[in-house]
Coordinates of C-alpha atoms in Angstrom, one line a residue:
Chain A
R8 CA -7.9 -25.6 -66.5
K9 CA -11.3 -25.1 -68.2
E10 CA -13.1 -28.3 -69.2
V11 CA -13.6 -27.1 -72.8
E12 CA -11.2 -24.7 -74.5
Q13 CA -11.5 -23.0 -77.8
D14 CA -9.5 -20.7 -80.1
P15 CA -10.7 -17.3 -78.9
G16 CA -10.5 -15.7 -82.3
P17 CA -11.8 -13.4 -83.6
F18 CA -11.4 -14.7 -87.1
N19 CA -11.9 -12.2 -89.9
V20 CA -11.9 -13.8 -93.3
P21 CA -13.2 -12.9 -96.8
E22 CA -16.3 -14.3 -98.2
G23 CA -15.6 -17.7 -99.9
A24 CA -12.7 -18.6 -97.6
T25 CA -12.4 -21.8 -95.7
V26 CA -12.1 -21.4 -92.0
A27 CA -11.4 -24.0 -89.2
F28 CA -12.1 -23.9 -85.5
N29 CA -10.6 -26.1 -82.9
C30 CA -11.7 -27.2 -79.5
T31 CA -10.2 -29.4 -76.8
Y32 CA -11.8 -31.0 -73.8
S33 CA -10.2 -32.3 -70.6
N34 CA -12.5 -35.0 -69.5
S35 CA -11.9 -38.3 -71.3
A36 CA -15.2 -39.6 -70.1
S37 CA -17.1 -37.0 -72.1
Q38 CA -20.0 -38.7 -73.9
S39 CA -21.1 -36.4 -76.8
F40 CA -20.1 -33.3 -78.6
F41 CA -21.7 -30.5 -80.5
W42 CA -21.2 -27.2 -82.2
Y43 CA -23.6 -24.4 -81.5
R44 CA -23.9 -21.0 -83.2
Q45 CA -24.8 -17.8 -81.4
D46 CA -25.7 -14.6 -83.1
C47 CA -25.2 -11.3 -81.3
R48 CA -27.4 -11.0 -78.2
K49 CA -29.4 -14.1 -79.2
E50 CA -29.7 -17.6 -77.7
P51 CA -27.4 -20.3 -79.0
K52 CA -28.7 -22.7 -81.6
L53 CA -27.5 -26.2 -82.5
L54 CA -25.4 -26.2 -85.6
M55 CA -24.4 -29.9 -85.7
S56 CA -23.4 -32.9 -83.7
V57 CA -19.9 -34.3 -83.8
Y58 CA -19.0 -37.9 -84.2
S59 CA -15.8 -39.9 -84.4
S60 CA -16.6 -40.9 -87.9
G61 CA -16.9 -37.2 -88.9
N62 CA -20.0 -35.7 -90.2
E63 CA -20.9 -33.2 -92.9
D64 CA -23.8 -30.8 -93.3
G65 CA -23.5 -28.9 -96.5
R66 CA -20.5 -26.5 -96.2
F67 CA -19.9 -27.6 -92.6
T68 CA -17.8 -30.5 -91.5
A69 CA -17.2 -31.6 -87.9
Q70 CA -14.7 -34.0 -86.6
L71 CA -14.0 -35.7 -83.3
N72 CA -10.6 -37.2 -82.2
R73 CA -11.2 -39.0 -78.9
A74 CA -7.6 -40.0 -78.5
S75 CA -6.5 -36.4 -78.6
Q76 CA -9.7 -35.1 -77.0
Y77 CA -10.0 -32.7 -79.9
I78 CA -13.0 -31.4 -81.9
S79 CA -13.0 -29.4 -85.0
L80 CA -15.4 -27.5 -87.3
L81 CA -14.6 -26.6 -90.9
I82 CA -16.6 -24.1 -92.9
R83 CA -16.1 -24.1 -96.6
D84 CA -17.1 -21.3 -99.0
S85 CA -18.0 -19.0 -96.2
K86 CA -20.9 -16.7 -96.5
L87 CA -21.6 -13.3 -94.9
S88 CA -24.4 -15.0 -93.0
D89 CA -21.9 -17.3 -91.3
S90 CA -20.7 -14.4 -89.2
A91 CA -21.5 -15.4 -85.6
T92 CA -19.9 -16.9 -82.5
Y93 CA -19.3 -20.7 -82.7
L94 CA -19.5 -22.6 -79.4
C95 CA -18.0 -26.0 -78.8
V96 CA -20.2 -28.0 -76.4
V97 CA -19.3 -31.2 -74.5
N98 CA -21.7 -33.5 -72.6
L99 CA -20.1 -34.8 -69.5
S100 CA -23.0 -37.1 -68.7
P101 CA -21.7 -40.1 -66.7
G102 CA -24.3 -42.4 -67.9
Y103 CA -27.5 -42.9 -69.7
S104 CA -29.8 -42.5 -66.7
S105 CA -27.9 -39.6 -65.1
A106 CA -28.3 -35.9 -65.6
S107 CA -26.4 -34.4 -68.5
K108 CA -23.8 -31.9 -67.5
I109 CA -23.4 -29.9 -70.7
I110 CA -20.4 -27.5 -70.8
F111 CA -19.7 -24.8 -73.3
G112 CA -16.4 -23.5 -74.5
S113 CA -15.9 -19.7 -74.5
G114 CA -16.7 -19.4 -78.2
T115 CA -14.9 -18.3 -81.3
R116 CA -16.1 -15.2 -83.0
L117 CA -16.2 -15.3 -86.8
S118 CA -16.6 -12.3 -89.1
I119 CA -16.9 -12.7 -92.8
R120 CA -16.1 -9.7 -94.9
P121 CA -17.4 -9.0 -98.5
Chain B
N113 CA -45.7 -23.4 -79.8
A114 CA -43.8 -21.5 -77.0
G115 CA -40.8 -23.8 -76.4
V116 CA -38.8 -22.4 -73.5
T117 CA -40.2 -19.2 -71.9
Q118 CA -38.1 -17.1 -69.5
T119 CA -39.3 -14.2 -67.4
P120 CA -38.4 -11.4 -67.0
K121 CA -36.5 -10.3 -70.1
F122 CA -34.7 -7.5 -68.3
Q123 CA -34.2 -6.7 -64.6
V124 CA -32.2 -4.2 -62.6
L125 CA -31.4 -4.9 -59.0
K126 CA -29.6 -3.2 -56.2
T127 CA -26.9 -5.0 -54.4
G128 CA -28.4 -7.2 -51.7
Q129 CA -31.8 -7.5 -53.3
S130 CA -33.3 -10.9 -54.1
M131 CA -35.2 -12.1 -57.1
T132 CA -36.3 -15.3 -58.9
L133 CA -35.9 -15.9 -62.6
Q134 CA -38.6 -18.1 -64.0
C135 CA -38.4 -20.7 -66.7
A136 CA -41.0 -23.0 -68.2
Q137 CA -40.9 -25.4 -71.1
D138 CA -43.8 -27.0 -72.9
M139 CA -41.9 -29.7 -74.8
N140 CA -42.2 -32.4 -72.1
H141 CA -38.4 -32.5 -71.6
N142 CA -37.0 -34.1 -68.6
S143 CA -33.7 -32.1 -68.3
M144 CA -33.4 -28.4 -67.7
Y145 CA -30.5 -26.0 -67.3
W146 CA -29.5 -22.6 -66.2
Y147 CA -26.5 -20.8 -67.7
R148 CA -25.0 -17.4 -67.4
Q149 CA -23.1 -15.6 -70.2
D150 CA -20.8 -12.6 -69.5
P151 CA -19.7 -10.3 -72.3
G152 CA -17.3 -11.9 -74.7
M153 CA -17.6 -15.3 -72.9
G154 CA -19.3 -18.6 -73.5
L155 CA -22.1 -19.9 -71.4
R156 CA -21.3 -21.2 -67.9
L157 CA -23.5 -23.8 -66.3
I158 CA -25.0 -22.7 -63.0
Y159 CA -27.3 -25.6 -62.2
Y160 CA -29.1 -28.4 -64.0
S161 CA -31.9 -30.8 -63.3
A162 CA -32.5 -34.3 -64.7
S163 CA -36.1 -34.5 -63.5
E164 CA -38.6 -33.0 -61.1
G165 CA -37.2 -32.8 -57.6
T166 CA -33.6 -33.3 -58.6
T167 CA -30.9 -30.7 -59.2
D168 CA -27.1 -30.7 -59.6
K169 CA -24.5 -28.0 -59.3
G170 CA -22.8 -26.9 -62.5
E171 CA -19.6 -24.9 -62.9
V172 CA -20.6 -21.7 -61.1
P173 CA -23.4 -22.4 -58.5
N174 CA -22.3 -20.1 -55.7
G175 CA -24.7 -17.3 -55.0
Y176 CA -27.6 -19.1 -56.6
N177 CA -30.4 -21.6 -55.7
V178 CA -32.7 -23.5 -58.0
S179 CA -36.0 -25.2 -57.7
R180 CA -37.5 -27.8 -60.1
L181 CA -41.1 -27.4 -59.1
N182 CA -42.5 -29.8 -61.7
K183 CA -41.5 -31.1 -65.1
R184 CA -42.3 -27.8 -66.8
E185 CA -40.7 -25.3 -64.5
F186 CA -37.1 -24.6 -63.3
S187 CA -36.5 -21.4 -61.4
L188 CA -33.3 -19.7 -60.4
R189 CA -33.1 -17.5 -57.3
L190 CA -30.5 -14.9 -56.3
E191 CA -30.9 -14.5 -52.5
S192 CA -28.6 -11.5 -52.2
A193 CA -27.6 -10.1 -55.6
A194 CA -24.0 -8.9 -56.2
P195 CA -22.6 -6.8 -59.1
S196 CA -20.6 -9.9 -60.1
Q197 CA -23.9 -11.5 -61.0
T198 CA -24.6 -9.0 -63.7
S199 CA -25.0 -11.2 -66.8
V200 CA -27.3 -12.6 -69.3
Y201 CA -29.1 -15.7 -68.0
F202 CA -30.3 -18.5 -70.3
C203 CA -32.6 -21.3 -69.4
A204 CA -32.7 -24.4 -71.5
S205 CA -34.3 -27.8 -71.8
S206 CA -33.1 -30.8 -73.7
E207 CA -34.1 -33.8 -75.6
A208 CA -32.0 -36.8 -76.3
F209 CA -30.4 -37.5 -79.7
F210 CA -30.9 -41.1 -81.0
R211 CA -27.1 -41.3 -81.4
G212 CA -26.4 -40.0 -77.9
G213 CA -26.2 -36.7 -76.2
E214 CA -28.8 -34.0 -75.7
K215 CA -30.0 -31.2 -77.9
L216 CA -30.5 -28.0 -76.0
F217 CA -33.5 -25.6 -76.6
F218 CA -32.9 -22.2 -75.1
G219 CA -35.1 -19.4 -73.9
S220 CA -34.5 -15.9 -75.2
G221 CA -32.5 -14.9 -72.1
T222 CA -32.8 -12.5 -69.2
Q223 CA -30.5 -9.5 -69.0
L224 CA -29.8 -8.8 -65.4
S225 CA -27.9 -5.8 -64.0
V226 CA -26.9 -5.5 -60.4
L227 CA -25.9 -2.0 -59.3

């Protein structure tokens, strides 16, 4: 079983729609969680961190459920520029002073159509 | 500022050849990483390093060696390239978030083809 699993997509939605991505992780000791965005043939870039209390950045909302080992990303009022691959990322670092083993999910591809 | 610099950007190898991918960062980060990304896939961790002189295996270390020469540089070596190692390779460094976890900064990637 992969340590981080995501909806494979692709998601193809109209501009203005709300879209949600899900991600599950297998290691209950995982320390921190993120969503990254990757445009075609480019390097990934951090979209937002994910906290148990939930966090919001404009049209983007991320949520973590530690009990279910589940992470979500919600995009409201989607724009054409949101078309990209969204990567769920989990930090398996065992402790503060140890190396961070940072694992990516396989990504969910999103296409926004006019 | 350069951030994370990877060289080369493109490389074609024949099966059995060896090569080293170079990575350097100028952000004074302690941790560095090597990932590979196959078409339609997410990134898979090859090796990572918490500091100079220390390295750890990631998800897919077989067929690779790494060297953390100093704080700035983290190289990835293919001793005997195989077609299965055809991929895009990303190097990254990280800095800690105040609320925990690490933010990754990536190089622009190396497209490697093994024939």
